[in-house]
PDB file of C-alpha atoms in Angstrom:
ATOM      1  CA  ASP G 245     -22.624  17.954 -11.835  1.00  0.00           C
ATOM      2  CA  TRP G 246     -22.889  19.865  -8.585  1.00  0.00           C
ATOM      3  CA  LEU G 247     -21.180  22.891 -10.119  1.00  0.00           C
ATOM      4  CA  ASP G 248     -23.681  23.023 -12.985  1.00  0.00           C
ATOM      5  CA  GLY G 249     -26.530  22.464 -10.593  1.00  0.00           C
ATOM      6  CA  VAL G 250     -25.597  25.346  -8.319  1.00  0.00           C
ATOM      7  CA  LYS G 251     -25.099  27.556 -11.316  1.00  0.00           C
ATOM      8  CA  GLY G 252     -28.610  26.642 -12.450  1.00  0.00           C
ATOM      9  CA  ILE G 253     -30.012  27.501  -9.029  1.00  0.00           C
ATOM     10  CA  ALA G 254     -28.174  30.824  -9.083  1.00  0.00           C
ATOM     11  CA  ILE G 255     -29.545  31.695 -12.471  1.00  0.00           C
ATOM     12  CA  LEU G 256     -33.083  30.853 -11.479  1.00  0.00           C
ATOM     13  CA  TRP G 257     -32.619  32.963  -8.338  1.00  0.00           C
ATOM     14  CA  ILE G 258     -31.521  35.906 -10.499  1.00  0.00           C
ATOM     15  CA  VAL G 259     -34.506  35.459 -12.840  1.00  0.00           C
ATOM     16  CA  PHE G 260     -36.860  35.362  -9.915  1.00  0.00           C
ATOM     17  CA  PHE G 261     -35.313  38.494  -8.482  1.00  0.00           C
ATOM     18  CA  HIS G 262     -35.933  40.404 -11.639  1.00  0.00           C
ATOM     19  CA  PHE G 263     -39.457  38.986 -11.990  1.00  0.00           C
ATOM     20  CA  PHE G 264     -40.344  39.894  -8.354  1.00  0.00           C
ATOM     21  CA  THR G 265     -38.918  43.369  -8.464  1.00  0.00           C
ATOM     22  CA  SER G 266     -40.883  44.094 -11.712  1.00  0.00           C
ATOM     23  CA  TYR G 267     -44.063  42.587 -10.249  1.00  0.00           C
ATOM     24  CA  ASP G 268     -43.705  44.356  -6.910  1.00  0.00           C
ATOM     25  CA  HIS G 269     -42.827  47.661  -8.506  1.00  0.00           C
ATOM     26  CA  GLY G 270     -41.656  49.161  -5.201  1.00  0.00           C
ATOM     27  CA  ARG G 271     -44.914  48.393  -3.333  1.00  0.00           C
ATOM     28  CA  THR G 272     -43.166  46.452  -0.501  1.00  0.00           C
ATOM     29  CA  PRO G 273     -40.396  47.915   1.757  1.00  0.00           C
ATOM     30  CA  TRP G 274     -36.787  47.026   1.106  1.00  0.00           C
ATOM     31  CA  PRO G 275     -35.627  44.346   3.600  1.00  0.00           C
ATOM     32  CA  LEU G 276     -32.423  46.158   4.532  1.00  0.00           C
ATOM     33  CA  HIS G 277     -34.198  49.281   5.686  1.00  0.00           C
ATOM     34  CA  PRO G 278     -34.654  49.755   9.422  1.00  0.00           C
ATOM     35  CA  GLY G 279     -37.978  48.566  10.661  1.00  0.00           C
ATOM     36  CA  TYR G 280     -38.645  46.298   7.735  1.00  0.00           C
ATOM     37  CA  LEU G 281     -40.967  43.878   9.454  1.00  0.00           C
ATOM     38  CA  ALA G 282     -42.867  46.612  11.215  1.00  0.00           C
ATOM     39  CA  ALA G 283     -43.433  48.483   7.979  1.00  0.00           C
ATOM     40  CA  TYR G 284     -44.531  45.303   6.277  1.00  0.00           C
ATOM     41  CA  GLU G 285     -46.930  44.515   9.104  1.00  0.00           C
ATOM     42  CA  ALA G 286     -48.360  48.055   9.030  1.00  0.00           C
ATOM     43  CA  ARG G 287     -48.976  47.554   5.288  1.00  0.00           C
ATOM     44  CA  CYS G 288     -50.839  44.295   5.915  1.00  0.00           C
ATOM     45  CA  ALA G 289     -52.581  45.357   9.080  1.00  0.00           C
ATOM     46  CA  PRO G 290     -56.076  45.806   7.593  1.00  0.00           C
ATOM     47  CA  ASP G 291     -56.176  42.158   6.516  1.00  0.00           C
ATOM     48  CA  GLY G 292     -55.444  40.946   9.998  1.00  0.00           C
ATOM     49  CA  PHE G 293     -53.567  37.820   8.941  1.00  0.00           C
ATOM     50  CA  ARG G 294     -50.323  38.205  10.819  1.00  0.00           C
ATOM     51  CA  ALA G 295     -48.896  34.786   9.730  1.00  0.00           C
ATOM     52  CA  LEU G 296     -49.556  35.539   6.045  1.00  0.00           C
ATOM     53  CA  CYS G 297     -48.092  38.925   6.500  1.00  0.00           C
ATOM     54  CA  LEU G 298     -44.926  37.599   8.057  1.00  0.00           C
ATOM     55  CA  GLY G 299     -44.703  34.961   5.355  1.00  0.00           C
ATOM     56  CA  GLY G 300     -44.984  37.592   2.692  1.00  0.00           C
ATOM     57  CA  ALA G 301     -42.256  39.736   4.328  1.00  0.00           C
ATOM     58  CA  LEU G 302     -39.872  36.820   4.399  1.00  0.00           C
ATOM     59  CA  LEU G 303     -40.604  35.851   0.789  1.00  0.00           C
ATOM     60  CA  SER G 304     -40.036  39.470  -0.229  1.00  0.00           C
ATOM     61  CA  ALA G 305     -36.730  39.576   1.641  1.00  0.00           C
ATOM     62  CA  VAL G 306     -35.499  36.348   0.074  1.00  0.00           C
ATOM     63  CA  ALA G 307     -36.626  37.478  -3.421  1.00  0.00           C
ATOM     64  CA  ARG G 308     -34.956  40.887  -3.116  1.00  0.00           C
ATOM     65  CA  THR G 309     -31.586  39.340  -2.212  1.00  0.00           C
ATOM     66  CA  GLY G 310     -31.479  37.500  -5.532  1.00  0.00           C
ATOM     67  CA  PHE G 311     -28.880  39.860  -6.918  1.00  0.00           C
ATOM     68  CA  HIS G 312     -26.336  38.192  -4.706  1.00  0.00           C
ATOM     69  CA  ALA G 313     -26.613  35.171  -6.930  1.00  0.00           C
ATOM     70  CA  VAL G 314     -24.460  37.061  -9.413  1.00  0.00           C
ATOM     71  CA  SER G 315     -21.626  36.853  -6.926  1.00  0.00           C
ATOM     72  CA  VAL G 316     -22.250  33.151  -6.465  1.00  0.00           C
ATOM     73  CA  PHE G 317     -22.128  32.689 -10.241  1.00  0.00           C
ATOM     74  CA  LEU G 318     -18.824  34.588 -10.391  1.00  0.00           C
ATOM     75  CA  VAL G 319     -17.288  32.380  -7.668  1.00  0.00           C
ATOM     76  CA  LEU G 320     -18.414  29.192  -9.431  1.00  0.00           C
ATOM     77  CA  SER G 321     -17.221  30.435 -12.832  1.00  0.00           C
ATOM     78  CA  GLY G 322     -13.810  31.136 -11.471  1.00  0.00           C
ATOM     79  CA  PHE G 323     -13.645  27.703  -9.802  1.00  0.00           C
ATOM     80  CA  GLY G 324     -14.746  25.878 -12.899  1.00  0.00           C
ATOM     81  CA  LEU G 325     -12.136  27.610 -15.153  1.00  0.00           C
ATOM     82  CA  SER G 326      -9.212  27.024 -12.713  1.00  0.00           C
ATOM     83  CA  TYR G 327     -10.153  23.394 -11.990  1.00  0.00           C
ATOM     84  CA  SER G 328     -10.458  22.526 -15.653  1.00  0.00           C
ATOM     85  CA  LEU G 329      -6.953  23.918 -16.328  1.00  0.00           C
ATOM     86  CA  ALA G 330      -5.239  22.600 -13.170  1.00  0.00           C
ATOM     87  CA  ARG G 331      -6.397  19.024 -12.971  1.00  0.00           C
ATOM     88  CA  PRO G 332      -3.529  16.546 -12.231  1.00  0.00           C
ATOM     89  CA  GLY G 333      -1.873  15.325 -15.355  1.00  0.00           C
ATOM     90  CA  ARG G 334      -3.317  18.018 -17.639  1.00  0.00           C
ATOM     91  CA  PRO G 335      -0.684  19.719 -19.835  1.00  0.00           C
ATOM     92  CA  ARG G 336      -0.114  23.401 -19.729  1.00  0.00           C
ATOM     93  CA  PRO G 337      -2.896  25.224 -21.507  1.00  0.00           C
ATOM     94  CA  ALA G 338      -2.456  26.604 -24.991  1.00  0.00           C
ATOM     95  CA  TRP G 339      -3.949  30.049 -24.393  1.00  0.00           C
ATOM     96  CA  SER G 340      -4.919  30.595 -28.008  1.00  0.00           C
ATOM     97  CA  GLN G 341      -7.055  27.453 -27.959  1.00  0.00           C
ATOM     98  CA  TRP G 342      -8.413  28.410 -24.613  1.00  0.00           C
ATOM     99  CA  TYR G 343      -9.553  31.748 -25.795  1.00  0.00           C
ATOM    100  CA  ARG G 344     -11.067  30.183 -28.942  1.00  0.00           C
ATOM    101  CA  SER G 345     -13.087  27.739 -26.894  1.00  0.00           C
ATOM    102  CA  ARG G 346     -14.344  30.496 -24.514  1.00  0.00           C
ATOM    103  CA  LEU G 347     -15.409  32.788 -27.381  1.00  0.00           C
ATOM    104  CA  VAL G 348     -17.059  29.929 -29.318  1.00  0.00           C
ATOM    105  CA  ARG G 349     -19.026  29.070 -26.201  1.00  0.00           C
ATOM    106  CA  LEU G 350     -20.110  32.520 -25.388  1.00  0.00           C
ATOM    107  CA  PHE G 351     -20.711  34.515 -28.537  1.00  0.00           C
ATOM    108  CA  PRO G 352     -23.187  32.382 -30.502  1.00  0.00           C
ATOM    109  CA  MET G 353     -25.772  32.522 -27.670  1.00  0.00           C
ATOM    110  CA  TYR G 354     -25.073  36.229 -27.191  1.00  0.00           C
ATOM    111  CA  TRP G 355     -25.587  36.881 -30.912  1.00  0.00           C
ATOM    112  CA  VAL G 356     -28.864  34.896 -30.837  1.00  0.00           C
ATOM    113  CA  ALA G 357     -30.081  37.211 -28.068  1.00  0.00           C
ATOM    114  CA  HIS G 358     -29.531  40.192 -30.368  1.00  0.00           C
ATOM    115  CA  LEU G 359     -31.297  38.510 -33.255  1.00  0.00           C
ATOM    116  CA  VAL G 360     -34.312  37.791 -30.938  1.00  0.00           C
ATOM    117  CA  TYR G 361     -34.232  41.444 -29.952  1.00  0.00           C
ATOM    118  CA  LEU G 362     -34.516  42.465 -33.653  1.00  0.00           C
ATOM    119  CA  VAL G 363     -37.484  40.309 -34.459  1.00  0.00           C
ATOM    120  CA  SER G 364     -39.390  40.204 -31.135  1.00  0.00           C
ATOM    121  CA  PRO G 365     -42.753  41.922 -31.300  1.00  0.00           C
ATOM    122  CA  PHE G 366     -42.528  42.721 -27.543  1.00  0.00           C
ATOM    123  CA  GLN G 367     -39.639  45.229 -27.866  1.00  0.00           C
ATOM    124  CA  ALA G 368     -39.931  48.909 -28.724  1.00  0.00           C
ATOM    125  CA  ARG G 369     -36.835  49.316 -30.846  1.00  0.00           C
ATOM    126  CA  PHE G 370     -37.540  52.503 -32.734  1.00  0.00           C
ATOM    127  CA  ASP G 371     -35.725  54.832 -30.269  1.00  0.00           C
ATOM    128  CA  THR G 372     -33.114  52.372 -29.066  1.00  0.00           C
ATOM    129  CA  LEU G 373     -31.780  50.765 -32.365  1.00  0.00           C
ATOM    130  CA  ASP G 374     -28.694  52.814 -33.055  1.00  0.00           C
ATOM    131  CA  TYR G 375     -24.908  52.562 -33.023  1.00  0.00           C
ATOM    132  CA  ARG G 376     -25.040  50.871 -29.608  1.00  0.00           C
ATOM    133  CA  PHE G 377     -26.587  47.773 -31.233  1.00  0.00           C
ATOM    134  CA  VAL G 378     -23.444  47.337 -33.311  1.00  0.00           C
ATOM    135  CA  LEU G 379     -21.109  47.909 -30.309  1.00  0.00           C
ATOM    136  CA  SER G 380     -23.154  45.463 -28.239  1.00  0.00           C
ATOM    137  CA  PHE G 381     -23.195  42.864 -31.058  1.00  0.00           C
ATOM    138  CA  LEU G 382     -19.387  43.019 -31.129  1.00  0.00           C
ATOM    139  CA  GLY G 383     -19.237  42.391 -27.362  1.00  0.00           C
ATOM    140  CA  ASP G 384     -18.894  45.972 -26.043  1.00  0.00           C
ATOM    141  CA  ARG G 385     -21.058  46.389 -22.899  1.00  0.00           C
ATOM    142  CA  VAL G 386     -18.798  48.926 -21.258  1.00  0.00           C
ATOM    143  CA  VAL G 387     -18.096  52.011 -23.404  1.00  0.00           C
ATOM    144  CA  PRO G 388     -19.954  54.363 -23.272  1.00  0.00           C
ATOM    145  CA  ILE G 389     -20.803  53.075 -19.812  1.00  0.00           C
ATOM    146  CA  GLY G 390     -23.809  55.365 -19.224  1.00  0.00           C
ATOM    147  CA  THR G 391     -25.780  54.266 -22.306  1.00  0.00           C
ATOM    148  CA  ILE G 392     -24.615  50.770 -23.233  1.00  0.00           C
ATOM    149  CA  PHE G 393     -24.199  48.984 -19.850  1.00  0.00           C
ATOM    150  CA  TYR G 394     -27.929  48.257 -19.650  1.00  0.00           C
ATOM    151  CA  TYR G 395     -28.709  48.645 -23.388  1.00  0.00           C
ATOM    152  CA  PHE G 396     -31.852  46.732 -24.607  1.00  0.00           C
ATOM    153  CA  ASN G 397     -31.348  43.897 -22.117  1.00  0.00           C
ATOM    154  CA  PRO G 398     -29.895  44.979 -18.704  1.00  0.00           C
ATOM    155  CA  ALA G 399     -28.848  41.416 -17.866  1.00  0.00           C
ATOM    156  CA  LEU G 400     -26.196  41.477 -20.627  1.00  0.00           C
ATOM    157  CA  TRP G 401     -23.877  43.756 -18.583  1.00  0.00           C
ATOM    158  CA  TYR G 402     -22.603  40.421 -17.201  1.00  0.00           C
ATOM    159  CA  PHE G 403     -21.322  39.403 -20.607  1.00  0.00           C
ATOM    160  CA  GLY G 404     -19.018  42.450 -20.733  1.00  0.00           C
ATOM    161  CA  LEU G 405     -17.667  41.575 -17.311  1.00  0.00           C
ATOM    162  CA  LEU G 406     -16.911  37.981 -18.385  1.00  0.00           C
ATOM    163  CA  LEU G 407     -15.017  39.193 -21.442  1.00  0.00           C
ATOM    164  CA  GLU G 408     -12.839  41.494 -19.274  1.00  0.00           C
ATOM    165  CA  LEU G 409     -12.161  38.557 -16.809  1.00  0.00           C
ATOM    166  CA  TYR G 410     -11.318  36.205 -19.607  1.00  0.00           C
ATOM    167  CA  LEU G 411      -8.928  38.736 -21.058  1.00  0.00           C
ATOM    168  CA  VAL G 412      -6.800  38.889 -17.920  1.00  0.00           C
ATOM    169  CA  TYR G 413      -7.414  35.296 -16.880  1.00  0.00           C
ATOM    170  CA  PRO G 414      -4.006  33.915 -18.092  1.00  0.00           C
ATOM    171  CA  LEU G 415      -2.152  36.553 -16.069  1.00  0.00           C
ATOM    172  CA  LEU G 416      -4.223  35.656 -12.970  1.00  0.00           C
ATOM    173  CA  PHE G 417      -3.739  31.972 -13.511  1.00  0.00           C
ATOM    174  CA  VAL G 418       0.049  32.404 -13.734  1.00  0.00           C
ATOM    175  CA  ALA G 419      -0.073  34.607 -10.586  1.00  0.00           C
ATOM    176  CA  LEU G 420      -1.927  31.854  -8.675  1.00  0.00           C
ATOM    177  CA  GLN G 421       0.638  29.216  -9.712  1.00  0.00           C
ATOM    178  CA  ARG G 422       3.626  31.420  -8.737  1.00  0.00           C
ATOM    179  CA  LEU G 423       2.291  33.114  -5.565  1.00  0.00           C
ATOM    180  CA  GLY G 424       0.389  30.259  -4.044  1.00  0.00           C
ATOM    181  CA  ALA G 425      -3.167  30.260  -2.771  1.00  0.00           C
ATOM    182  CA  ALA G 426      -2.815  32.560   0.240  1.00  0.00           C
ATOM    183  CA  ARG G 427      -0.811  35.366  -1.414  1.00  0.00           C
ATOM    184  CA  PHE G 428      -2.934  35.178  -4.586  1.00  0.00           C
ATOM    185  CA  LEU G 429      -6.190  35.667  -2.509  1.00  0.00           C
ATOM    186  CA  LEU G 430      -4.579  38.567  -0.643  1.00  0.00           C
ATOM    187  CA  LEU G 431      -3.592  40.123  -3.959  1.00  0.00           C
ATOM    188  CA  ALA G 432      -7.056  39.690  -5.422  1.00  0.00           C
ATOM    189  CA  ALA G 433      -8.645  41.143  -2.242  1.00  0.00           C
ATOM    190  CA  ALA G 434      -6.255  44.106  -2.285  1.00  0.00           C
ATOM    191  CA  VAL G 435      -6.956  44.869  -5.972  1.00  0.00           C
ATOM    192  CA  THR G 436     -10.757  44.738  -5.359  1.00  0.00           C
ATOM    193  CA  ILE G 437     -10.697  46.948  -2.284  1.00  0.00           C
ATOM    194  CA  ALA G 438      -8.391  49.470  -3.993  1.00  0.00           C
ATOM    195  CA  ALA G 439     -10.564  49.537  -7.147  1.00  0.00           C
ATOM    196  CA  ARG G 440     -13.787  50.063  -5.172  1.00  0.00           C
ATOM    197  CA  TRP G 441     -12.181  52.692  -2.912  1.00  0.00           C
ATOM    198  CA  ALA G 442     -10.905  54.553  -5.958  1.00  0.00           C
ATOM    199  CA  LEU G 443     -14.103  54.467  -8.048  1.00  0.00           C
ATOM    200  CA  VAL G 444     -16.527  55.021  -5.128  1.00  0.00           C
ATOM    201  CA  ILE G 445     -14.770  57.334  -2.775  1.00  0.00           C
ATOM    202  CA  GLU G 446     -11.676  58.930  -4.231  1.00  0.00           C
ATOM    203  CA  PHE G 447     -12.791  59.444  -7.851  1.00  0.00           C
ATOM    204  CA  PRO G 448     -16.548  58.818  -7.876  1.00  0.00           C
ATOM    205  CA  VAL G 449     -17.782  57.468 -11.226  1.00  0.00           C
ATOM    206  CA  ASN G 450     -20.905  55.926 -12.675  1.00  0.00           C
ATOM    207  CA  PRO G 451     -21.911  53.063 -10.375  1.00  0.00           C
ATOM    208  CA  ALA G 452     -21.961  50.692 -13.340  1.00  0.00           C
ATOM    209  CA  TRP G 453     -18.167  50.712 -13.304  1.00  0.00           C
ATOM    210  CA  VAL G 454     -18.271  49.242  -9.832  1.00  0.00           C
ATOM    211  CA  GLN G 455     -21.028  46.757 -10.624  1.00  0.00           C
ATOM    212  CA  GLY G 456     -19.092  45.191 -13.452  1.00  0.00           C
ATOM    213  CA  GLY G 457     -17.862  47.807 -15.881  1.00  0.00           C
ATOM    214  CA  PHE G 458     -14.401  47.408 -14.445  1.00  0.00           C
ATOM    215  CA  PHE G 459     -13.363  43.810 -13.681  1.00  0.00           C
ATOM    216  CA  GLY G 460     -11.161  44.872 -10.754  1.00  0.00           C
ATOM    217  CA  CYS G 461     -14.137  45.662  -8.685  1.00  0.00           C
ATOM    218  CA  ARG G 462     -15.380  42.031  -8.941  1.00  0.00           C
ATOM    219  CA  LEU G 463     -12.008  40.333  -8.981  1.00  0.00           C
ATOM    220  CA  TRP G 464     -12.256  38.961  -5.437  1.00  0.00           C
ATOM    221  CA  GLU G 465     -15.422  37.073  -6.171  1.00  0.00           C
ATOM    222  CA  PHE G 466     -14.087  35.607  -9.397  1.00  0.00           C
ATOM    223  CA  ALA G 467     -10.804  34.532  -7.735  1.00  0.00           C
ATOM    224  CA  LEU G 468     -12.281  33.336  -4.373  1.00  0.00           C
ATOM    225  CA  ALA G 469     -12.589  29.630  -5.247  1.00  0.00           C
ATOM    226  CA  TRP G 470      -9.513  29.254  -7.433  1.00  0.00           C
ATOM    227  CA  PRO G 471      -7.235  27.744  -4.755  1.00  0.00           C
ATOM    228  CA  ARG G 472      -9.669  24.847  -4.543  1.00  0.00           C
ATOM    229  CA  GLY G 473      -9.148  24.177  -8.277  1.00  0.00           C
ATOM    230  CA  ARG G 474      -5.385  24.476  -8.592  1.00  0.00           C
ATOM    231  CA  SER G 475      -3.187  21.417  -8.814  1.00  0.00           C
ATOM    232  CA  GLY G 476      -0.667  22.851  -6.334  1.00  0.00           C
ATOM    233  CA  GLY G 477       2.782  22.017  -7.705  1.00  0.00           C
ATOM    234  CA  ARG G 478       4.312  22.182  -4.225  1.00  0.00           C
ATOM    235  CA  GLY G 479       1.909  19.782  -2.541  1.00  0.00           C
ATOM    236  CA  PRO G 480      -0.983  17.363  -2.916  1.00  0.00           C
ATOM    237  CA  HIS G 481      -3.900  18.237  -5.110  1.00  0.00           C
ATOM    238  CA  ARG G 482      -7.009  19.487  -3.283  1.00  0.00           C
TER     239      ARG G 482
END
């Protein structure tokens, strides 16, 4: 229950983040910029209500950090998957059935989103309904990264990341069981740092690859809570 509850809070935080950024439309300063509170106070100075101004600045700062809830959701998703497979007494997973259950859980809702897009009167589809719709409907939110990552609904980039993580999940789960918690986390951290260094510094690419187009850049978040969910064949379950 707590896992689903925290996921729900994370989703609401993400939704509020997108709502606030659309509503604000860049009118308020970004909280990570130097002199954020001073800039916000200068903007509110004519009103003369310092307390309200400070409250607005804090609300804006909290709202604008909502994108971090994506990382929270990744951590919780990784924990839920590993815990469900590694509970004491549970037989080894049949990966074919595991994949079937994952896809059956994900794709129907994903397809419904596409159908809503087709019939919604609030979407301007005339210049966006092309080959990308077919690719997206089949689950491709990665290639071509520059035009399909945010296609028709920017939030669906996360679906592509999940498919990638599910594709390599059996390998990661086996690595956790064989390496143990500490070495597995070190490996996940090393892969994430190396992937981000390569795609940001050494071979700069479209930032969408780092955000979620390539799973290796988000592997640490997905794997962070796994040791809490493993059965630990060499010791007591935690």
